[in-house]
Amino acid sequence: MSETVAAAAGEAGSPEPGVGSGILRVFGRQMKRFRLRAGLDRTQFGGQTGYSAATIASYEQGRRVPPPRFIDQADELLDAGGVLQEMKDEVARAQFPAFFRDAARLEAEAVELHAYDTHVVKGLLQTEEYARAVFTMRRPLLDEETIEQRVTARLARQEIFSAGPAPLMSFVIEEAALRRPIGGAEVLRGQLEQILLIGHKRNVEIQVMPLAREDHAGLSGPFTLIETKSGQRIAYAEVQKSSHLYTERTPVRELEAQYGIIRAQALTPRESMAFVERLLGES
């Protein structure tokens, strides 16, 4: 793999990257072929799976990402012999914007994950309401279907917290991100409560970087460090509509060293939990 892998996301007002093409179109064509072989129209098939005919049409035309549960249902009901299920992982990755798909795959394979965030709470820590507010505020505007798709995908990533064996994770969050009332006061309150819940997990440490710190090693922006089951160590950085996966040892080592300094400058995990509790008391 090269030192960096970069991809720019498409304009939010244009068709979602990957939707209507690639794996989704292949899945849709195969499902339609099995549906017709079974002698079912879209209304009949939708009735058996609990989806509307319009939704079935969207899946067949590659315009929407079918959830894993639906794929399992479709494979069984249409007697597809596992053909549809074999595409499930690739279909699931299509729900992420193009620039994040490689990072999402690596994140799911992580045995260690460490993240520093500056403007918003990390996606892995977000509540459904907070995530929806974040996507709603994107400019150019995302359409409602894309927002719901992105929220669903973001929440699905949080299965990493219940994975076995659970990966070791740490997060450093800027105080400003914890005070910014994205979505309103109640949404922020729910988000702070979620941070406390996750922060008390044995495999997770959450730290706050106070605004008052005079020394700060994280001024270049947010990034994530990942170590996979195979021992590969990767760094991921994202800005605006571009992202980079760093795989060469030198840049990854530099960011690992930077993260160590950031953690040393932040509040300790115990101090950070107490800080979040104080913020909740203020809200």
CSV table of C-alpha atoms in Angstrom, one decimal:
chain,number,residue,atom,x,y,z
A,1,MET,CA,0.0,0.0,0.0
A,2,SER,CA,1.3,3.5,-0.7
A,3,GLU,CA,2.1,6.0,2.0
A,4,THR,CA,-1.2,7.8,1.6
A,5,VAL,CA,-4.5,6.8,0.1
A,6,ALA,CA,-6.6,9.8,-0.6
A,7,ALA,CA,-10.1,10.2,-2.1
A,8,ALA,CA,-12.3,13.3,-2.3
A,9,ALA,CA,-16.0,13.0,-1.5
A,10,GLY,CA,-18.5,14.1,-4.1
A,11,GLU,CA,-20.7,17.2,-3.7
A,12,ALA,CA,-23.5,16.6,-1.2
A,13,GLY,CA,-26.0,17.8,-3.7
A,14,SER,CA,-25.0,15.2,-6.3
A,15,PRO,CA,-25.7,11.5,-6.1
A,16,GLU,CA,-24.1,9.8,-3.2
A,17,PRO,CA,-20.7,8.2,-4.2
A,18,GLY,CA,-21.3,4.5,-4.8
A,19,VAL,CA,-25.1,4.7,-4.8
A,20,GLY,CA,-26.5,3.7,-8.1
A,21,SER,CA,-23.3,2.1,-9.2
A,22,GLY,CA,-20.8,-0.6,-8.3
A,23,ILE,CA,-21.7,-3.2,-5.7
A,24,LEU,CA,-25.2,-1.8,-5.1
A,25,ARG,CA,-26.2,-2.1,-8.7
A,26,VAL,CA,-24.8,-5.7,-8.8
A,27,PHE,CA,-26.7,-6.6,-5.7
A,28,GLY,CA,-29.9,-5.0,-7.0
A,29,ARG,CA,-29.7,-6.8,-10.4
A,30,GLN,CA,-29.0,-10.2,-8.7
A,31,MET,CA,-31.9,-9.7,-6.2
A,32,LYS,CA,-34.3,-8.7,-9.1
A,33,ARG,CA,-33.2,-11.8,-11.0
A,34,PHE,CA,-34.0,-14.1,-8.0
A,35,ARG,CA,-37.3,-12.3,-7.3
A,36,LEU,CA,-38.5,-12.8,-10.9
A,37,ARG,CA,-37.4,-16.4,-10.8
A,38,ALA,CA,-39.6,-16.8,-7.7
A,39,GLY,CA,-42.6,-15.3,-9.6
A,40,LEU,CA,-43.0,-12.4,-7.2
A,41,ASP,CA,-43.7,-8.8,-8.0
A,42,ARG,CA,-42.2,-6.0,-5.9
A,43,THR,CA,-45.4,-5.6,-3.8
A,44,GLN,CA,-45.6,-9.3,-3.0
A,45,PHE,CA,-41.9,-9.5,-2.1
A,46,GLY,CA,-42.1,-6.3,-0.1
A,47,GLY,CA,-45.1,-7.8,1.8
A,48,GLN,CA,-43.0,-10.8,2.8
A,49,THR,CA,-40.0,-8.8,4.0
A,50,GLY,CA,-41.9,-5.9,5.5
A,51,TYR,CA,-40.8,-3.2,3.0
A,52,SER,CA,-42.8,-1.2,0.5
A,53,ALA,CA,-42.6,-1.8,-3.2
A,54,ALA,CA,-41.0,1.6,-3.6
A,55,THR,CA,-38.2,0.6,-1.2
A,56,ILE,CA,-37.7,-2.8,-3.0
A,57,ALA,CA,-37.4,-0.8,-6.3
A,58,SER,CA,-34.8,1.5,-4.7
A,59,TYR,CA,-32.7,-1.6,-3.6
A,60,GLU,CA,-33.0,-3.2,-7.1
A,61,GLN,CA,-32.0,0.0,-8.8
A,62,GLY,CA,-29.0,0.6,-6.5
A,63,ARG,CA,-30.3,3.8,-5.1
A,64,ARG,CA,-30.5,2.8,-1.5
A,65,VAL,CA,-28.3,0.6,0.8
A,66,PRO,CA,-30.2,-2.4,2.0
A,67,PRO,CA,-29.7,-3.3,5.7
A,68,PRO,CA,-28.0,-6.6,6.6
A,69,ARG,CA,-31.2,-8.1,8.1
A,70,PHE,CA,-33.0,-7.5,4.8
A,71,ILE,CA,-30.3,-9.2,2.8
A,72,ASP,CA,-30.5,-12.2,5.0
A,73,GLN,CA,-34.3,-12.3,4.6
A,74,ALA,CA,-34.1,-11.8,0.8
A,75,ASP,CA,-31.5,-14.6,0.4
A,76,GLU,CA,-33.7,-17.0,2.3
A,77,LEU,CA,-37.1,-16.0,0.8
A,78,LEU,CA,-35.8,-16.0,-2.8
A,79,ASP,CA,-33.7,-19.2,-2.3
A,80,ALA,CA,-30.6,-17.4,-3.5
A,81,GLY,CA,-28.3,-20.0,-2.0
A,82,GLY,CA,-26.1,-17.5,-0.3
A,83,VAL,CA,-25.4,-15.4,-3.4
A,84,LEU,CA,-27.0,-12.2,-1.8
A,85,GLN,CA,-25.5,-12.9,1.6
A,86,GLU,CA,-22.0,-13.1,0.1
A,87,MET,CA,-22.3,-9.4,-0.9
A,88,LYS,CA,-23.4,-8.3,2.5
A,89,ASP,CA,-20.1,-6.9,3.7
A,90,GLU,CA,-19.4,-5.0,0.5
A,91,VAL,CA,-23.0,-3.6,0.5
A,92,ALA,CA,-22.6,-2.5,4.1
A,93,ARG,CA,-19.4,-0.5,3.2
A,94,ALA,CA,-21.3,1.3,0.5
A,95,GLN,CA,-23.4,3.1,3.1
A,96,PHE,CA,-20.3,5.2,4.0
A,97,PRO,CA,-19.2,8.2,2.0
A,98,ALA,CA,-16.5,7.1,-0.5
A,99,PHE,CA,-13.6,8.9,1.3
A,100,PHE,CA,-14.3,7.0,4.6
A,101,ARG,CA,-14.9,3.4,3.3
A,102,ASP,CA,-11.3,2.2,3.7
A,103,ALA,CA,-11.1,3.7,7.2
A,104,ALA,CA,-14.4,2.1,8.2
A,105,ARG,CA,-13.1,-1.3,7.1
A,106,LEU,CA,-9.9,-0.9,9.1
A,107,GLU,CA,-11.8,0.5,12.1
A,108,ALA,CA,-13.9,-2.7,12.2
A,109,GLU,CA,-10.7,-4.8,12.3
A,110,ALA,CA,-9.1,-2.7,15.1
A,111,VAL,CA,-7.6,-4.2,18.2
A,112,GLU,CA,-6.6,-0.7,19.2
A,113,LEU,CA,-8.1,2.6,18.3
A,114,HIS,CA,-7.1,6.0,19.5
A,115,ALA,CA,-8.7,9.3,18.4
A,116,TYR,CA,-8.2,13.0,18.9
A,117,ASP,CA,-11.1,15.3,17.9
A,118,THR,CA,-11.5,19.0,17.9
A,119,HIS,CA,-14.8,20.3,16.5
A,120,VAL,CA,-17.3,17.6,17.3
A,121,VAL,CA,-17.5,14.5,19.4
A,122,LYS,CA,-16.1,11.4,17.6
A,123,GLY,CA,-18.6,9.5,15.5
A,124,LEU,CA,-18.0,6.3,17.5
A,125,LEU,CA,-19.2,8.2,20.6
A,126,GLN,CA,-22.2,10.0,19.2
A,127,THR,CA,-25.8,9.5,20.1
A,128,GLU,CA,-28.4,9.1,17.3
A,129,GLU,CA,-29.7,12.7,17.9
A,130,TYR,CA,-26.3,14.2,18.0
A,131,ALA,CA,-25.2,12.4,14.8
A,132,ARG,CA,-28.4,13.5,13.0
A,133,ALA,CA,-27.8,17.1,14.0
A,134,VAL,CA,-24.2,16.9,12.7
A,135,PHE,CA,-25.3,15.6,9.3
A,136,THR,CA,-28.2,18.1,9.1
A,137,MET,CA,-25.7,20.9,9.5
A,138,ARG,CA,-23.5,19.8,6.6
A,139,ARG,CA,-23.1,22.3,3.8
A,140,PRO,CA,-23.9,21.8,0.9
A,141,LEU,CA,-27.1,20.3,2.4
A,142,LEU,CA,-27.5,16.5,2.5
A,143,ASP,CA,-30.9,15.2,1.4
A,144,GLU,CA,-33.0,13.5,4.1
A,145,GLU,CA,-32.5,10.0,2.7
A,146,THR,CA,-28.7,10.4,2.8
A,147,ILE,CA,-28.9,11.8,6.4
A,148,GLU,CA,-30.8,8.8,7.6
A,149,GLN,CA,-28.4,6.5,5.8
A,150,ARG,CA,-25.4,8.2,7.3
A,151,VAL,CA,-26.9,8.1,10.8
A,152,THR,CA,-27.7,4.4,10.5
A,153,ALA,CA,-24.1,3.7,9.3
A,154,ARG,CA,-22.6,5.7,12.1
A,155,LEU,CA,-24.6,3.9,14.8
A,156,ALA,CA,-23.7,0.5,13.2
A,157,ARG,CA,-20.0,1.4,13.7
A,158,GLN,CA,-20.6,1.5,17.5
A,159,GLU,CA,-20.9,-2.3,17.5
A,160,ILE,CA,-17.2,-2.1,18.0
A,161,PHE,CA,-17.9,-1.5,21.7
A,162,SER,CA,-19.6,-4.9,22.1
A,163,ALA,CA,-17.1,-6.8,20.0
A,164,GLY,CA,-15.3,-9.7,21.5
A,165,PRO,CA,-12.5,-9.5,22.4
A,166,ALA,CA,-13.1,-5.7,22.8
A,167,PRO,CA,-10.5,-3.5,21.3
A,168,LEU,CA,-8.5,-1.1,23.5
A,169,MET,CA,-9.7,2.5,22.8
A,170,SER,CA,-8.9,6.0,23.9
A,171,PHE,CA,-10.3,9.4,22.9
A,172,VAL,CA,-9.1,12.9,23.5
A,173,ILE,CA,-11.8,15.5,23.0
A,174,GLU,CA,-11.4,19.3,23.0
A,175,GLU,CA,-13.4,21.1,25.7
A,176,ALA,CA,-14.9,23.3,23.0
A,177,ALA,CA,-16.5,20.3,21.3
A,178,LEU,CA,-18.1,19.3,24.6
A,179,ARG,CA,-19.6,22.8,25.1
A,180,ARG,CA,-20.9,23.3,21.6
A,181,PRO,CA,-24.7,22.7,21.8
A,182,ILE,CA,-25.0,21.0,18.4
A,183,GLY,CA,-28.7,20.1,18.0
A,184,GLY,CA,-29.7,22.1,21.1
A,185,ALA,CA,-29.2,21.8,24.8
A,186,GLU,CA,-31.1,18.5,25.2
A,187,VAL,CA,-29.1,16.8,22.4
A,188,LEU,CA,-25.9,18.0,24.0
A,189,ARG,CA,-27.0,16.7,27.4
A,190,GLY,CA,-27.7,13.3,26.0
A,191,GLN,CA,-24.3,13.3,24.3
A,192,LEU,CA,-22.5,14.1,27.5
A,193,GLU,CA,-24.4,11.3,29.3
A,194,GLN,CA,-23.3,8.9,26.5
A,195,ILE,CA,-19.7,10.0,26.9
A,196,LEU,CA,-19.9,9.2,30.7
A,197,LEU,CA,-21.4,5.7,30.0
A,198,ILE,CA,-18.8,4.8,27.4
A,199,GLY,CA,-16.0,6.4,29.4
A,200,HIS,CA,-16.6,3.9,32.2
A,201,LYS,CA,-16.1,0.9,30.0
A,202,ARG,CA,-13.0,-1.0,31.1
A,203,ASN,CA,-11.5,-1.0,27.5
A,204,VAL,CA,-12.1,2.7,26.9
A,205,GLU,CA,-10.4,5.9,28.2
A,206,ILE,CA,-11.8,9.3,27.4
A,207,GLN,CA,-9.8,12.5,28.1
A,208,VAL,CA,-10.7,16.2,27.8
A,209,MET,CA,-8.2,18.8,26.5
A,210,PRO,CA,-9.0,22.0,28.5
A,211,LEU,CA,-9.3,25.3,26.7
A,212,ALA,CA,-7.0,26.8,29.3
A,213,ARG,CA,-3.9,24.7,28.3
A,214,GLU,CA,-1.0,26.9,27.2
A,215,ASP,CA,0.9,23.9,25.8
A,216,HIS,CA,-0.9,22.0,23.0
A,217,ALA,CA,0.5,19.4,20.6
A,218,GLY,CA,-2.7,19.0,18.6
A,219,LEU,CA,-3.0,22.3,16.7
A,220,SER,CA,-2.7,20.6,13.3
A,221,GLY,CA,-6.1,19.0,13.7
A,222,PRO,CA,-7.9,15.7,14.4
A,223,PHE,CA,-6.7,12.2,13.5
A,224,THR,CA,-7.2,8.6,14.4
A,225,LEU,CA,-4.7,5.8,15.0
A,226,ILE,CA,-5.6,2.2,14.3
A,227,GLU,CA,-3.9,-1.1,14.9
A,228,THR,CA,-5.5,-4.1,13.1
A,229,LYS,CA,-5.6,-7.8,14.1
A,230,SER,CA,-2.8,-8.4,11.6
A,231,GLY,CA,-0.5,-5.9,13.4
A,232,GLN,CA,-0.8,-3.2,10.8
A,233,ARG,CA,-0.6,0.3,12.3
A,234,ILE,CA,-2.4,3.1,10.4
A,235,ALA,CA,-3.2,6.7,10.9
A,236,TYR,CA,-6.3,8.4,9.4
A,237,ALA,CA,-6.8,12.1,9.0
A,238,GLU,CA,-9.7,13.9,7.4
A,239,VAL,CA,-10.3,17.6,6.4
A,240,GLN,CA,-13.2,19.1,4.5
A,241,LYS,CA,-13.9,16.6,1.7
A,242,SER,CA,-10.6,14.8,1.6
A,243,SER,CA,-9.1,12.1,3.7
A,244,HIS,CA,-5.7,10.3,4.0
A,245,LEU,CA,-4.8,6.9,5.3
A,246,TYR,CA,-1.1,6.8,6.3
A,247,THR,CA,0.4,3.3,6.3
A,248,GLU,CA,4.2,4.0,6.0
A,249,ARG,CA,5.9,3.7,9.4
A,250,THR,CA,7.4,7.2,9.5
A,251,PRO,CA,4.3,9.3,9.3
A,252,VAL,CA,2.3,6.9,11.5
A,253,ARG,CA,5.1,6.9,14.2
A,254,GLU,CA,5.1,10.8,14.1
A,255,LEU,CA,1.3,10.9,14.8
A,256,GLU,CA,1.6,8.2,17.5
A,257,ALA,CA,4.2,10.4,19.2
A,258,GLN,CA,2.0,13.4,18.8
A,259,TYR,CA,-1.0,11.6,20.3
A,260,GLY,CA,1.1,10.6,23.3
A,261,ILE,CA,2.0,14.2,24.0
A,262,ILE,CA,-1.7,15.3,23.5
A,263,ARG,CA,-2.8,12.7,26.1
A,264,ALA,CA,-0.1,13.9,28.5
A,265,GLN,CA,-1.3,17.5,28.2
A,266,ALA,CA,-5.0,16.6,28.6
A,267,LEU,CA,-6.9,15.9,31.8
A,268,THR,CA,-6.5,12.3,33.1
A,269,PRO,CA,-9.4,9.9,32.4
A,270,ARG,CA,-10.7,10.3,36.0
A,271,GLU,CA,-10.4,14.1,35.9
A,272,SER,CA,-12.1,14.1,32.5
A,273,MET,CA,-15.1,12.1,33.7
A,274,ALA,CA,-15.5,14.5,36.6
A,275,PHE,CA,-15.2,17.4,34.1
A,276,VAL,CA,-18.0,16.0,31.9
A,277,GLU,CA,-20.2,15.5,35.1
A,278,ARG,CA,-19.7,19.2,35.9
A,279,LEU,CA,-20.7,20.2,32.4
A,280,LEU,CA,-23.9,18.1,32.8
A,281,GLY,CA,-24.6,20.0,36.0
A,282,GLU,CA,-24.3,23.3,34.1
A,283,SER,CA,-26.7,22.2,31.4
